[in-house]
mmCIF file with all atom_site columns, C-alpha atoms in Angstrom:
data_model
loop_
_atom_site.group_PDB
_atom_site.id
_atom_site.type_symbol
_atom_site.label_atom_id
_atom_site.label_alt_id
_atom_site.label_comp_id
_atom_site.label_asym_id
_atom_site.label_entity_id
_atom_site.label_seq_id
_atom_site.pdbx_PDB_ins_code
_atom_site.Cartn_x
_atom_site.Cartn_y
_atom_site.Cartn_z
_atom_site.occupancy
_atom_site.B_iso_or_equiv
_atom_site.pdbx_formal_charge
_atom_site.auth_seq_id
_atom_site.auth_comp_id
_atom_site.auth_asym_id
_atom_site.auth_atom_id
_atom_site.pdbx_PDB_model_num
ATOM 1   C CA . ASN A 1 1   ? 1.725   -15.163 -8.505  1.00 0.00 ? 1   ASN A CA 1
ATOM 2   C CA . ALA A 1 2   ? -0.850  -13.756 -10.989 1.00 0.00 ? 2   ALA A CA 1
ATOM 3   C CA . GLY A 1 3   ? -3.905  -13.607 -8.621  1.00 0.00 ? 3   GLY A CA 1
ATOM 4   C CA . VAL A 1 4   ? -7.374  -13.068 -10.661 1.00 0.00 ? 4   VAL A CA 1
ATOM 5   C CA . THR A 1 5   ? -6.892  -12.863 -14.325 1.00 0.00 ? 5   THR A CA 1
ATOM 6   C CA . GLN A 1 6   ? -9.718  -11.535 -16.458 1.00 0.00 ? 6   GLN A CA 1
ATOM 7   C CA . THR A 1 7   ? -9.858  -11.457 -20.243 1.00 0.00 ? 7   THR A CA 1
ATOM 8   C CA . PRO A 1 8   ? -10.694 -9.573  -22.391 1.00 0.00 ? 8   PRO A CA 1
ATOM 9   C CA . LYS A 1 9   ? -10.150 -5.953  -20.725 1.00 0.00 ? 9   LYS A CA 1
ATOM 10  C CA . PHE A 1 10  ? -12.355 -4.415  -23.397 1.00 0.00 ? 10  PHE A CA 1
ATOM 11  C CA . GLN A 1 11  ? -15.018 -5.685  -25.638 1.00 0.00 ? 11  GLN A CA 1
ATOM 12  C CA . VAL A 1 12  ? -17.575 -4.101  -28.106 1.00 0.00 ? 12  VAL A CA 1
ATOM 13  C CA . LEU A 1 13  ? -20.530 -6.474  -28.991 1.00 0.00 ? 13  LEU A CA 1
ATOM 14  C CA . LYS A 1 14  ? -23.469 -5.922  -31.146 1.00 0.00 ? 14  LYS A CA 1
ATOM 15  C CA . THR A 1 15  ? -27.088 -6.836  -29.598 1.00 0.00 ? 15  THR A CA 1
ATOM 16  C CA . GLY A 1 16  ? -27.809 -10.402 -30.073 1.00 0.00 ? 16  GLY A CA 1
ATOM 17  C CA . GLN A 1 17  ? -24.362 -11.606 -30.182 1.00 0.00 ? 17  GLN A CA 1
ATOM 18  C CA . SER A 1 18  ? -22.941 -14.033 -27.547 1.00 0.00 ? 18  SER A CA 1
ATOM 19  C CA . MET A 1 19  ? -19.393 -13.882 -25.917 1.00 0.00 ? 19  MET A CA 1
ATOM 20  C CA . THR A 1 20  ? -17.755 -15.413 -22.769 1.00 0.00 ? 20  THR A CA 1
ATOM 21  C CA . LEU A 1 21  ? -15.720 -13.414 -20.299 1.00 0.00 ? 21  LEU A CA 1
ATOM 22  C CA . GLN A 1 22  ? -12.840 -15.399 -19.026 1.00 0.00 ? 22  GLN A CA 1
ATOM 23  C CA . CYS A 1 23  ? -11.807 -15.543 -15.406 1.00 0.00 ? 23  CYS A CA 1
ATOM 24  C CA . ALA A 1 24  ? -8.895  -17.557 -13.836 1.00 0.00 ? 24  ALA A CA 1
ATOM 25  C CA . GLN A 1 25  ? -7.200  -17.681 -10.448 1.00 0.00 ? 25  GLN A CA 1
ATOM 26  C CA . ASP A 1 26  ? -4.047  -19.472 -9.299  1.00 0.00 ? 26  ASP A CA 1
ATOM 27  C CA . MET A 1 27  ? -4.544  -19.232 -5.507  1.00 0.00 ? 27  MET A CA 1
ATOM 28  C CA . ASN A 1 28  ? -6.768  -22.564 -5.253  1.00 0.00 ? 28  ASN A CA 1
ATOM 29  C CA . HIS A 1 29  ? -9.530  -20.565 -4.241  1.00 0.00 ? 29  HIS A CA 1
ATOM 30  C CA . GLU A 1 30  ? -12.850 -22.348 -3.596  1.00 0.00 ? 30  GLU A CA 1
ATOM 31  C CA . TYR A 1 31  ? -15.063 -19.374 -3.899  1.00 0.00 ? 31  TYR A CA 1
ATOM 32  C CA . MET A 1 32  ? -15.387 -17.438 -7.083  1.00 0.00 ? 32  MET A CA 1
ATOM 33  C CA . SER A 1 33  ? -17.891 -14.666 -8.220  1.00 0.00 ? 33  SER A CA 1
ATOM 34  C CA . TRP A 1 34  ? -19.020 -12.515 -11.026 1.00 0.00 ? 34  TRP A CA 1
ATOM 35  C CA . TYR A 1 35  ? -20.081 -8.742  -10.295 1.00 0.00 ? 35  TYR A CA 1
ATOM 36  C CA . ARG A 1 36  ? -21.036 -6.027  -12.551 1.00 0.00 ? 36  ARG A CA 1
ATOM 37  C CA . GLN A 1 37  ? -20.509 -2.327  -11.639 1.00 0.00 ? 37  GLN A CA 1
ATOM 38  C CA . ASP A 1 38  ? -22.657 0.426   -12.910 1.00 0.00 ? 38  ASP A CA 1
ATOM 39  C CA . PRO A 1 39  ? -22.388 4.297   -12.192 1.00 0.00 ? 39  PRO A CA 1
ATOM 40  C CA . GLY A 1 40  ? -24.296 4.793   -8.951  1.00 0.00 ? 40  GLY A CA 1
ATOM 41  C CA . MET A 1 41  ? -25.130 1.250   -8.212  1.00 0.00 ? 41  MET A CA 1
ATOM 42  C CA . GLY A 1 42  ? -22.018 0.020   -6.900  1.00 0.00 ? 42  GLY A CA 1
ATOM 43  C CA . LEU A 1 43  ? -21.488 -3.835  -7.264  1.00 0.00 ? 43  LEU A CA 1
ATOM 44  C CA . ARG A 1 44  ? -24.098 -6.330  -7.949  1.00 0.00 ? 44  ARG A CA 1
ATOM 45  C CA . LEU A 1 45  ? -23.572 -9.961  -7.869  1.00 0.00 ? 45  LEU A CA 1
ATOM 46  C CA . ILE A 1 46  ? -24.302 -11.987 -10.897 1.00 0.00 ? 46  ILE A CA 1
ATOM 47  C CA . HIS A 1 47  ? -23.412 -15.621 -10.252 1.00 0.00 ? 47  HIS A CA 1
ATOM 48  C CA . TYR A 1 48  ? -21.028 -17.367 -7.777  1.00 0.00 ? 48  TYR A CA 1
ATOM 49  C CA . SER A 1 49  ? -19.485 -20.954 -7.142  1.00 0.00 ? 49  SER A CA 1
ATOM 50  C CA . VAL A 1 50  ? -18.179 -22.353 -3.968  1.00 0.00 ? 50  VAL A CA 1
ATOM 51  C CA . GLY A 1 51  ? -16.478 -25.026 -5.596  1.00 0.00 ? 51  GLY A CA 1
ATOM 52  C CA . ALA A 1 52  ? -16.111 -26.928 -9.075  1.00 0.00 ? 52  ALA A CA 1
ATOM 53  C CA . GLY A 1 53  ? -19.389 -28.227 -10.247 1.00 0.00 ? 53  GLY A CA 1
ATOM 54  C CA . ILE A 1 54  ? -21.186 -25.978 -8.028  1.00 0.00 ? 54  ILE A CA 1
ATOM 55  C CA . THR A 1 55  ? -22.916 -22.620 -9.027  1.00 0.00 ? 55  THR A CA 1
ATOM 56  C CA . ASP A 1 56  ? -25.577 -20.370 -7.927  1.00 0.00 ? 56  ASP A CA 1
ATOM 57  C CA . GLN A 1 57  ? -27.486 -17.151 -8.895  1.00 0.00 ? 57  GLN A CA 1
ATOM 58  C CA . GLY A 1 58  ? -26.647 -13.807 -7.395  1.00 0.00 ? 58  GLY A CA 1
ATOM 59  C CA . GLU A 1 59  ? -28.771 -10.572 -7.462  1.00 0.00 ? 59  GLU A CA 1
ATOM 60  C CA . VAL A 1 60  ? -28.896 -10.082 -11.416 1.00 0.00 ? 60  VAL A CA 1
ATOM 61  C CA . PRO A 1 61  ? -28.345 -13.342 -13.099 1.00 0.00 ? 61  PRO A CA 1
ATOM 62  C CA . ASN A 1 62  ? -30.610 -13.018 -15.925 1.00 0.00 ? 62  ASN A CA 1
ATOM 63  C CA . GLY A 1 63  ? -28.948 -13.008 -19.372 1.00 0.00 ? 63  GLY A CA 1
ATOM 64  C CA . TYR A 1 64  ? -25.888 -14.602 -17.966 1.00 0.00 ? 64  TYR A CA 1
ATOM 65  C CA . ASN A 1 65  ? -24.802 -18.230 -17.676 1.00 0.00 ? 65  ASN A CA 1
ATOM 66  C CA . VAL A 1 66  ? -21.699 -19.706 -15.781 1.00 0.00 ? 66  VAL A CA 1
ATOM 67  C CA . SER A 1 67  ? -19.774 -23.044 -15.092 1.00 0.00 ? 67  SER A CA 1
ATOM 68  C CA . ARG A 1 68  ? -17.254 -24.165 -12.808 1.00 0.00 ? 68  ARG A CA 1
ATOM 69  C CA . SER A 1 69  ? -15.418 -27.291 -14.366 1.00 0.00 ? 69  SER A CA 1
ATOM 70  C CA . THR A 1 70  ? -12.268 -26.589 -12.711 1.00 0.00 ? 70  THR A CA 1
ATOM 71  C CA . THR A 1 71  ? -11.203 -24.890 -9.436  1.00 0.00 ? 71  THR A CA 1
ATOM 72  C CA . GLU A 1 72  ? -9.245  -22.243 -11.394 1.00 0.00 ? 72  GLU A CA 1
ATOM 73  C CA . ASP A 1 73  ? -11.810 -21.372 -14.035 1.00 0.00 ? 73  ASP A CA 1
ATOM 74  C CA . PHE A 1 74  ? -15.101 -19.313 -13.697 1.00 0.00 ? 74  PHE A CA 1
ATOM 75  C CA . PRO A 1 75  ? -16.151 -18.024 -17.231 1.00 0.00 ? 75  PRO A CA 1
ATOM 76  C CA . LEU A 1 76  ? -19.206 -15.740 -17.747 1.00 0.00 ? 76  LEU A CA 1
ATOM 77  C CA . ARG A 1 77  ? -21.428 -16.248 -20.850 1.00 0.00 ? 77  ARG A CA 1
ATOM 78  C CA . LEU A 1 78  ? -23.794 -13.569 -22.326 1.00 0.00 ? 78  LEU A CA 1
ATOM 79  C CA . LEU A 1 79  ? -26.147 -15.724 -24.144 1.00 0.00 ? 79  LEU A CA 1
ATOM 80  C CA . SER A 1 80  ? -27.555 -12.784 -26.321 1.00 0.00 ? 80  SER A CA 1
ATOM 81  C CA . ALA A 1 81  ? -26.114 -9.372  -25.588 1.00 0.00 ? 81  ALA A CA 1
ATOM 82  C CA . ALA A 1 82  ? -28.437 -6.547  -24.837 1.00 0.00 ? 82  ALA A CA 1
ATOM 83  C CA . PRO A 1 83  ? -27.600 -2.831  -24.211 1.00 0.00 ? 83  PRO A CA 1
ATOM 84  C CA . SER A 1 84  ? -28.617 -3.109  -20.779 1.00 0.00 ? 84  SER A CA 1
ATOM 85  C CA . GLN A 1 85  ? -25.692 -5.400  -20.186 1.00 0.00 ? 85  GLN A CA 1
ATOM 86  C CA . THR A 1 86  ? -23.105 -2.608  -21.102 1.00 0.00 ? 86  THR A CA 1
ATOM 87  C CA . SER A 1 87  ? -21.139 -2.546  -17.922 1.00 0.00 ? 87  SER A CA 1
ATOM 88  C CA . VAL A 1 88  ? -17.848 -3.297  -16.196 1.00 0.00 ? 88  VAL A CA 1
ATOM 89  C CA . TYR A 1 89  ? -17.558 -6.904  -14.980 1.00 0.00 ? 89  TYR A CA 1
ATOM 90  C CA . PHE A 1 90  ? -15.581 -7.842  -12.140 1.00 0.00 ? 90  PHE A CA 1
ATOM 91  C CA . CYS A 1 91  ? -14.495 -11.737 -11.135 1.00 0.00 ? 91  CYS A CA 1
ATOM 92  C CA . ALA A 1 92  ? -13.705 -11.979 -7.574  1.00 0.00 ? 92  ALA A CA 1
ATOM 93  C CA . SER A 1 93  ? -12.508 -15.107 -5.587  1.00 0.00 ? 93  SER A CA 1
ATOM 94  C CA . SER A 1 94  ? -11.658 -16.043 -1.901  1.00 0.00 ? 94  SER A CA 1
ATOM 95  C CA . LYS A 1 95  ? -10.116 -19.022 -0.159  1.00 0.00 ? 95  LYS A CA 1
ATOM 96  C CA . ALA A 1 96  ? -13.515 -20.338 1.294   1.00 0.00 ? 96  ALA A CA 1
ATOM 97  C CA . PRO A 1 97  ? -16.953 -18.953 1.082   1.00 0.00 ? 97  PRO A CA 1
ATOM 98  C CA . THR A 1 98  ? -16.775 -17.669 4.507   1.00 0.00 ? 98  THR A CA 1
ATOM 99  C CA . ASN A 1 99  ? -13.251 -16.107 4.021   1.00 0.00 ? 99  ASN A CA 1
ATOM 100 C CA . GLU A 1 100 ? -13.863 -12.368 4.379   1.00 0.00 ? 100 GLU A CA 1
ATOM 101 C CA . LYS A 1 101 ? -11.149 -11.231 2.002   1.00 0.00 ? 101 LYS A CA 1
ATOM 102 C CA . LEU A 1 102 ? -12.186 -11.072 -1.821  1.00 0.00 ? 102 LEU A CA 1
ATOM 103 C CA . PHE A 1 103 ? -9.493  -10.828 -4.531  1.00 0.00 ? 103 PHE A CA 1
ATOM 104 C CA . PHE A 1 104 ? -10.680 -8.954  -7.565  1.00 0.00 ? 104 PHE A CA 1
ATOM 105 C CA . GLY A 1 105 ? -9.555  -9.131  -11.162 1.00 0.00 ? 105 GLY A CA 1
ATOM 106 C CA . SER A 1 106 ? -8.814  -5.933  -13.082 1.00 0.00 ? 106 SER A CA 1
ATOM 107 C CA . GLY A 1 107 ? -12.226 -6.012  -15.010 1.00 0.00 ? 107 GLY A CA 1
ATOM 108 C CA . THR A 1 108 ? -13.751 -6.306  -18.590 1.00 0.00 ? 108 THR A CA 1
ATOM 109 C CA . GLN A 1 109 ? -15.410 -3.159  -19.897 1.00 0.00 ? 109 GLN A CA 1
ATOM 110 C CA . LEU A 1 110 ? -18.193 -4.353  -22.175 1.00 0.00 ? 110 LEU A CA 1
ATOM 111 C CA . SER A 1 111 ? -20.216 -2.161  -24.683 1.00 0.00 ? 111 SER A CA 1
ATOM 112 C CA . VAL A 1 112 ? -23.141 -3.632  -26.320 1.00 0.00 ? 112 VAL A CA 1
ATOM 113 C CA . LEU A 1 113 ? -24.316 -1.465  -29.363 1.00 0.00 ? 113 LEU A CA 1
ATOM 114 C CA . ALA B 2 1   ? -31.705 -8.989  5.161   1.00 0.00 ? 1   ALA B CA 1
ATOM 115 C CA . GLN B 2 2   ? -28.483 -6.998  5.217   1.00 0.00 ? 2   GLN B CA 1
ATOM 116 C CA . SER B 2 3   ? -27.766 -3.626  3.625   1.00 0.00 ? 3   SER B CA 1
ATOM 117 C CA . VAL B 2 4   ? -25.066 -0.863  3.550   1.00 0.00 ? 4   VAL B CA 1
ATOM 118 C CA . ALA B 2 5   ? -25.188 2.638   2.778   1.00 0.00 ? 5   ALA B CA 1
ATOM 119 C CA . GLN B 2 6   ? -22.694 5.047   1.808   1.00 0.00 ? 6   GLN B CA 1
ATOM 120 C CA . PRO B 2 7   ? -24.482 8.731   2.097   1.00 0.00 ? 7   PRO B CA 1
ATOM 121 C CA . GLU B 2 8   ? -21.860 10.581  0.323   1.00 0.00 ? 8   GLU B CA 1
ATOM 122 C CA . ASP B 2 9   ? -21.203 10.077  -3.399  1.00 0.00 ? 9   ASP B CA 1
ATOM 123 C CA . GLN B 2 10  ? -18.052 12.159  -3.230  1.00 0.00 ? 10  GLN B CA 1
ATOM 124 C CA . VAL B 2 11  ? -15.777 13.561  -0.449  1.00 0.00 ? 11  VAL B CA 1
ATOM 125 C CA . ASN B 2 12  ? -13.250 16.194  -1.083  1.00 0.00 ? 12  ASN B CA 1
ATOM 126 C CA . VAL B 2 13  ? -10.515 17.081  1.184   1.00 0.00 ? 13  VAL B CA 1
ATOM 127 C CA . ALA B 2 14  ? -7.105  18.773  1.071   1.00 0.00 ? 14  ALA B CA 1
ATOM 128 C CA . GLU B 2 15  ? -3.671  16.885  1.121   1.00 0.00 ? 15  GLU B CA 1
ATOM 129 C CA . GLY B 2 16  ? -2.550  16.672  4.747   1.00 0.00 ? 16  GLY B CA 1
ATOM 130 C CA . ASN B 2 17  ? -5.967  16.810  6.203   1.00 0.00 ? 17  ASN B CA 1
ATOM 131 C CA . PRO B 2 18  ? -7.881  14.185  7.933   1.00 0.00 ? 18  PRO B CA 1
ATOM 132 C CA . LEU B 2 19  ? -10.511 12.384  5.890   1.00 0.00 ? 19  LEU B CA 1
ATOM 133 C CA . THR B 2 20  ? -13.625 10.232  6.725   1.00 0.00 ? 20  THR B CA 1
ATOM 134 C CA . VAL B 2 21  ? -15.749 8.229   4.507   1.00 0.00 ? 21  VAL B CA 1
ATOM 135 C CA . LYS B 2 22  ? -18.877 7.375   6.043   1.00 0.00 ? 22  LYS B CA 1
ATOM 136 C CA . CYS B 2 23  ? -20.653 3.892   5.897   1.00 0.00 ? 23  CYS B CA 1
ATOM 137 C CA . THR B 2 24  ? -23.711 2.635   7.875   1.00 0.00 ? 24  THR B CA 1
ATOM 138 C CA . TYR B 2 25  ? -25.228 -0.985  7.856   1.00 0.00 ? 25  TYR B CA 1
ATOM 139 C CA . SER B 2 26  ? -28.293 -2.869  8.760   1.00 0.00 ? 26  SER B CA 1
ATOM 140 C CA . VAL B 2 27  ? -28.075 -6.609  9.877   1.00 0.00 ? 27  VAL B CA 1
ATOM 141 C CA . SER B 2 28  ? -30.133 -8.991  11.889  1.00 0.00 ? 28  SER B CA 1
ATOM 142 C CA . GLY B 2 29  ? -27.274 -10.554 13.724  1.00 0.00 ? 29  GLY B CA 1
ATOM 143 C CA . ASN B 2 30  ? -23.618 -9.402  14.236  1.00 0.00 ? 30  ASN B CA 1
ATOM 144 C CA . PRO B 2 31  ? -22.055 -7.611  11.256  1.00 0.00 ? 31  PRO B CA 1
ATOM 145 C CA . TYR B 2 32  ? -18.965 -8.584  9.382   1.00 0.00 ? 32  TYR B CA 1
ATOM 146 C CA . LEU B 2 33  ? -17.740 -5.236  7.762   1.00 0.00 ? 33  LEU B CA 1
ATOM 147 C CA . PHE B 2 34  ? -15.283 -4.362  5.003   1.00 0.00 ? 34  PHE B CA 1
ATOM 148 C CA . TRP B 2 35  ? -13.722 -1.691  3.165   1.00 0.00 ? 35  TRP B CA 1
ATOM 149 C CA . TYR B 2 36  ? -12.246 -1.866  -0.309  1.00 0.00 ? 36  TYR B CA 1
ATOM 150 C CA . VAL B 2 37  ? -10.601 0.680   -2.505  1.00 0.00 ? 37  VAL B CA 1
ATOM 151 C CA . GLN B 2 38  ? -10.657 0.895   -6.390  1.00 0.00 ? 38  GLN B CA 1
ATOM 152 C CA . TYR B 2 39  ? -8.278  2.871   -8.184  1.00 0.00 ? 39  TYR B CA 1
ATOM 153 C CA . PRO B 2 40  ? -8.979  4.053   -11.879 1.00 0.00 ? 40  PRO B CA 1
ATOM 154 C CA . ASN B 2 41  ? -9.291  1.212   -14.366 1.00 0.00 ? 41  ASN B CA 1
ATOM 155 C CA . ARG B 2 42  ? -8.444  -1.411  -11.631 1.00 0.00 ? 42  ARG B CA 1
ATOM 156 C CA . GLY B 2 43  ? -10.341 -4.129  -9.587  1.00 0.00 ? 43  GLY B CA 1
ATOM 157 C CA . LEU B 2 44  ? -11.170 -3.585  -5.965  1.00 0.00 ? 44  LEU B CA 1
ATOM 158 C CA . GLN B 2 45  ? -8.536  -4.083  -3.272  1.00 0.00 ? 45  GLN B CA 1
ATOM 159 C CA . PHE B 2 46  ? -9.084  -5.189  0.207   1.00 0.00 ? 46  PHE B CA 1
ATOM 160 C CA . LEU B 2 47  ? -8.449  -2.446  2.822   1.00 0.00 ? 47  LEU B CA 1
ATOM 161 C CA . LEU B 2 48  ? -9.520  -3.723  6.074   1.00 0.00 ? 48  LEU B CA 1
ATOM 162 C CA . LYS B 2 49  ? -12.303 -5.820  8.072   1.00 0.00 ? 49  LYS B CA 1
ATOM 163 C CA . TYR B 2 50  ? -14.134 -5.841  11.284  1.00 0.00 ? 50  TYR B CA 1
ATOM 164 C CA . ILE B 2 51  ? -15.330 -9.320  12.498  1.00 0.00 ? 51  ILE B CA 1
ATOM 165 C CA . THR B 2 52  ? -15.083 -9.079  16.224  1.00 0.00 ? 52  THR B CA 1
ATOM 166 C CA . GLY B 2 53  ? -12.965 -7.445  18.988  1.00 0.00 ? 53  GLY B CA 1
ATOM 167 C CA . ASP B 2 54  ? -11.422 -3.785  18.994  1.00 0.00 ? 54  ASP B CA 1
ATOM 168 C CA . ASN B 2 55  ? -13.801 -1.341  17.520  1.00 0.00 ? 55  ASN B CA 1
ATOM 169 C CA . LEU B 2 56  ? -10.842 0.555   15.806  1.00 0.00 ? 56  LEU B CA 1
ATOM 170 C CA . VAL B 2 57  ? -9.476  -1.514  13.022  1.00 0.00 ? 57  VAL B CA 1
ATOM 171 C CA . LYS B 2 58  ? -6.146  -0.726  11.274  1.00 0.00 ? 58  LYS B CA 1
ATOM 172 C CA . GLY B 2 59  ? -5.597  -1.493  7.554   1.00 0.00 ? 59  GLY B CA 1
ATOM 173 C CA . SER B 2 60  ? -3.573  -1.013  4.463   1.00 0.00 ? 60  SER B CA 1
ATOM 174 C CA . TYR B 2 61  ? -1.919  2.338   3.385   1.00 0.00 ? 61  TYR B CA 1
ATOM 175 C CA . GLY B 2 62  ? -2.479  4.086   6.911   1.00 0.00 ? 62  GLY B CA 1
ATOM 176 C CA . PHE B 2 63  ? -6.221  3.777   6.820   1.00 0.00 ? 63  PHE B CA 1
ATOM 177 C CA . GLU B 2 64  ? -8.525  2.746   9.879   1.00 0.00 ? 64  GLU B CA 1
ATOM 178 C CA . ALA B 2 65  ? -11.987 2.125   10.418  1.00 0.00 ? 65  ALA B CA 1
ATOM 179 C CA . GLU B 2 66  ? -14.133 2.559   13.589  1.00 0.00 ? 66  GLU B CA 1
ATOM 180 C CA . PHE B 2 67  ? -16.965 0.303   14.539  1.00 0.00 ? 67  PHE B CA 1
ATOM 181 C CA . ASN B 2 68  ? -19.813 1.914   16.337  1.00 0.00 ? 68  ASN B CA 1
ATOM 182 C CA . LYS B 2 69  ? -22.527 -0.654  17.254  1.00 0.00 ? 69  LYS B CA 1
ATOM 183 C CA . SER B 2 70  ? -25.036 1.719   18.656  1.00 0.00 ? 70  SER B CA 1
ATOM 184 C CA . GLN B 2 71  ? -25.017 3.983   15.513  1.00 0.00 ? 71  GLN B CA 1
ATOM 185 C CA . THR B 2 72  ? -24.546 1.082   13.125  1.00 0.00 ? 72  THR B CA 1
ATOM 186 C CA . SER B 2 73  ? -21.599 2.954   11.445  1.00 0.00 ? 73  SER B CA 1
ATOM 187 C CA . PHE B 2 74  ? -18.195 1.736   10.124  1.00 0.00 ? 74  PHE B CA 1
ATOM 188 C CA . HIS B 2 75  ? -16.584 4.904   8.890   1.00 0.00 ? 75  HIS B CA 1
ATOM 189 C CA . LEU B 2 76  ? -13.290 4.811   7.220   1.00 0.00 ? 76  LEU B CA 1
ATOM 190 C CA . LYS B 2 77  ? -10.514 7.228   8.476   1.00 0.00 ? 77  LYS B CA 1
ATOM 191 C CA . LYS B 2 78  ? -6.997  8.436   7.735   1.00 0.00 ? 78  LYS B CA 1
ATOM 192 C CA . PRO B 2 79  ? -5.376  10.983  9.791   1.00 0.00 ? 79  PRO B CA 1
ATOM 193 C CA . SER B 2 80  ? -3.516  12.730  6.793   1.00 0.00 ? 80  SER B CA 1
ATOM 194 C CA . ALA B 2 81  ? -4.919  12.447  3.342   1.00 0.00 ? 81  ALA B CA 1
ATOM 195 C CA . LEU B 2 82  ? -2.701  11.851  0.436   1.00 0.00 ? 82  LEU B CA 1
ATOM 196 C CA . VAL B 2 83  ? -3.302  12.885  -3.279  1.00 0.00 ? 83  VAL B CA 1
ATOM 197 C CA . SER B 2 84  ? -2.606  9.199   -4.115  1.00 0.00 ? 84  SER B CA 1
ATOM 198 C CA . ASP B 2 85  ? -5.553  8.183   -1.769  1.00 0.00 ? 85  ASP B CA 1
ATOM 199 C CA . SER B 2 86  ? -7.887  9.536   -4.455  1.00 0.00 ? 86  SER B CA 1
ATOM 200 C CA . ALA B 2 87  ? -10.085 6.667   -5.559  1.00 0.00 ? 87  ALA B CA 1
ATOM 201 C CA . LEU B 2 88  ? -13.425 4.956   -5.182  1.00 0.00 ? 88  LEU B CA 1
ATOM 202 C CA . TYR B 2 89  ? -14.243 3.447   -1.753  1.00 0.00 ? 89  TYR B CA 1
ATOM 203 C CA . PHE B 2 90  ? -16.640 0.608   -1.110  1.00 0.00 ? 90  PHE B CA 1
ATOM 204 C CA . CYS B 2 91  ? -17.944 -0.371  2.232   1.00 0.00 ? 91  CYS B CA 1
ATOM 205 C CA . ALA B 2 92  ? -19.484 -3.883  2.430   1.00 0.00 ? 92  ALA B CA 1
ATOM 206 C CA . VAL B 2 93  ? -21.432 -5.865  5.130   1.00 0.00 ? 93  VAL B CA 1
ATOM 207 C CA . ARG B 2 94  ? -22.157 -9.529  5.665   1.00 0.00 ? 94  ARG B CA 1
ATOM 208 C CA . ASP B 2 95  ? -24.821 -10.679 8.542   1.00 0.00 ? 95  ASP B CA 1
ATOM 209 C CA . GLU B 2 96  ? -23.105 -13.255 10.616  1.00 0.00 ? 96  GLU B CA 1
ATOM 210 C CA . ARG B 2 97  ? -26.551 -15.279 10.712  1.00 0.00 ? 97  ARG B CA 1
ATOM 211 C CA . GLY B 2 98  ? -27.173 -14.892 7.056   1.00 0.00 ? 98  GLY B CA 1
ATOM 212 C CA . SER B 2 99  ? -25.663 -15.574 3.576   1.00 0.00 ? 99  SER B CA 1
ATOM 213 C CA . TYR B 2 100 ? -21.851 -15.634 3.429   1.00 0.00 ? 100 TYR B CA 1
ATOM 214 C CA . ILE B 2 101 ? -22.194 -13.143 0.455   1.00 0.00 ? 101 ILE B CA 1
ATOM 215 C CA . PRO B 2 102 ? -21.203 -9.500  1.226   1.00 0.00 ? 102 PRO B CA 1
ATOM 216 C CA . THR B 2 103 ? -23.466 -6.566  0.250   1.00 0.00 ? 103 THR B CA 1
ATOM 217 C CA . PHE B 2 104 ? -21.415 -3.775  -1.272  1.00 0.00 ? 104 PHE B CA 1
ATOM 218 C CA . GLY B 2 105 ? -22.267 0.010   -0.971  1.00 0.00 ? 105 GLY B CA 1
ATOM 219 C CA . ARG B 2 106 ? -22.701 2.124   -4.087  1.00 0.00 ? 106 ARG B CA 1
ATOM 220 C CA . GLY B 2 107 ? -19.218 3.637   -3.560  1.00 0.00 ? 107 GLY B CA 1
ATOM 221 C CA . THR B 2 108 ? -17.731 6.967   -2.352  1.00 0.00 ? 108 THR B CA 1
ATOM 222 C CA . SER B 2 109 ? -15.416 8.865   -4.793  1.00 0.00 ? 109 SER B CA 1
ATOM 223 C CA . LEU B 2 110 ? -12.688 10.402  -2.658  1.00 0.00 ? 110 LEU B CA 1
ATOM 224 C CA . ILE B 2 111 ? -10.799 13.274  -4.070  1.00 0.00 ? 111 ILE B CA 1
ATOM 225 C CA . VAL B 2 112 ? -7.863  14.744  -2.495  1.00 0.00 ? 112 VAL B CA 1
ATOM 226 C CA . HIS B 2 113 ? -6.668  18.171  -3.507  1.00 0.00 ? 113 HIS B CA 1
ATOM 227 C CA . PRO B 2 114 ? -2.906  19.162  -3.581  1.00 0.00 ? 114 PRO B CA 1
#
């Protein structure tokens, strides 16, 4: 049972480049979400999804897109990378939106030069 | 609106001593409270939660947390710290009446000295 899998683990981008952070879970979880973690700021929610075909914005959605075509996958797209998007990104899922236990991936460390 | 505060950026404790990591919250209705732990270069792992019932909640790795409604606190505790407990700890809250999305605190770095 792999849980929540994120790829890549590390990525360096140049300003203006685009890329997709991958997230997959094999637990048949309805709820999936993306967070960014910055020093002294804790975790901030970027986007979330309560099921296939349904997505919504979190606290800091600007500069990011998401889609949920399947239950398993929830990719995060950076449209035009900026240095302010340098961060560690975590994907998290839970069985249902109101289920209280989140399962986190191991993170993607992104640097934008 | 819901919010959570972790007043200490870092907590230092000697191995074998009891530890406390503090968390206070603010919600309109009843709180759902959680603790997560993050080891270096890893994602967060669920430790324990309070939904309702007994104010003392027991979780993984010997940790427990005490819910105090009058002080709006949910401090994480362990009777005897281990060096391997050194990690980043996050408190999170969700308002029973509000969004199902939890709000996370900024995190507290726990350092246990041998």
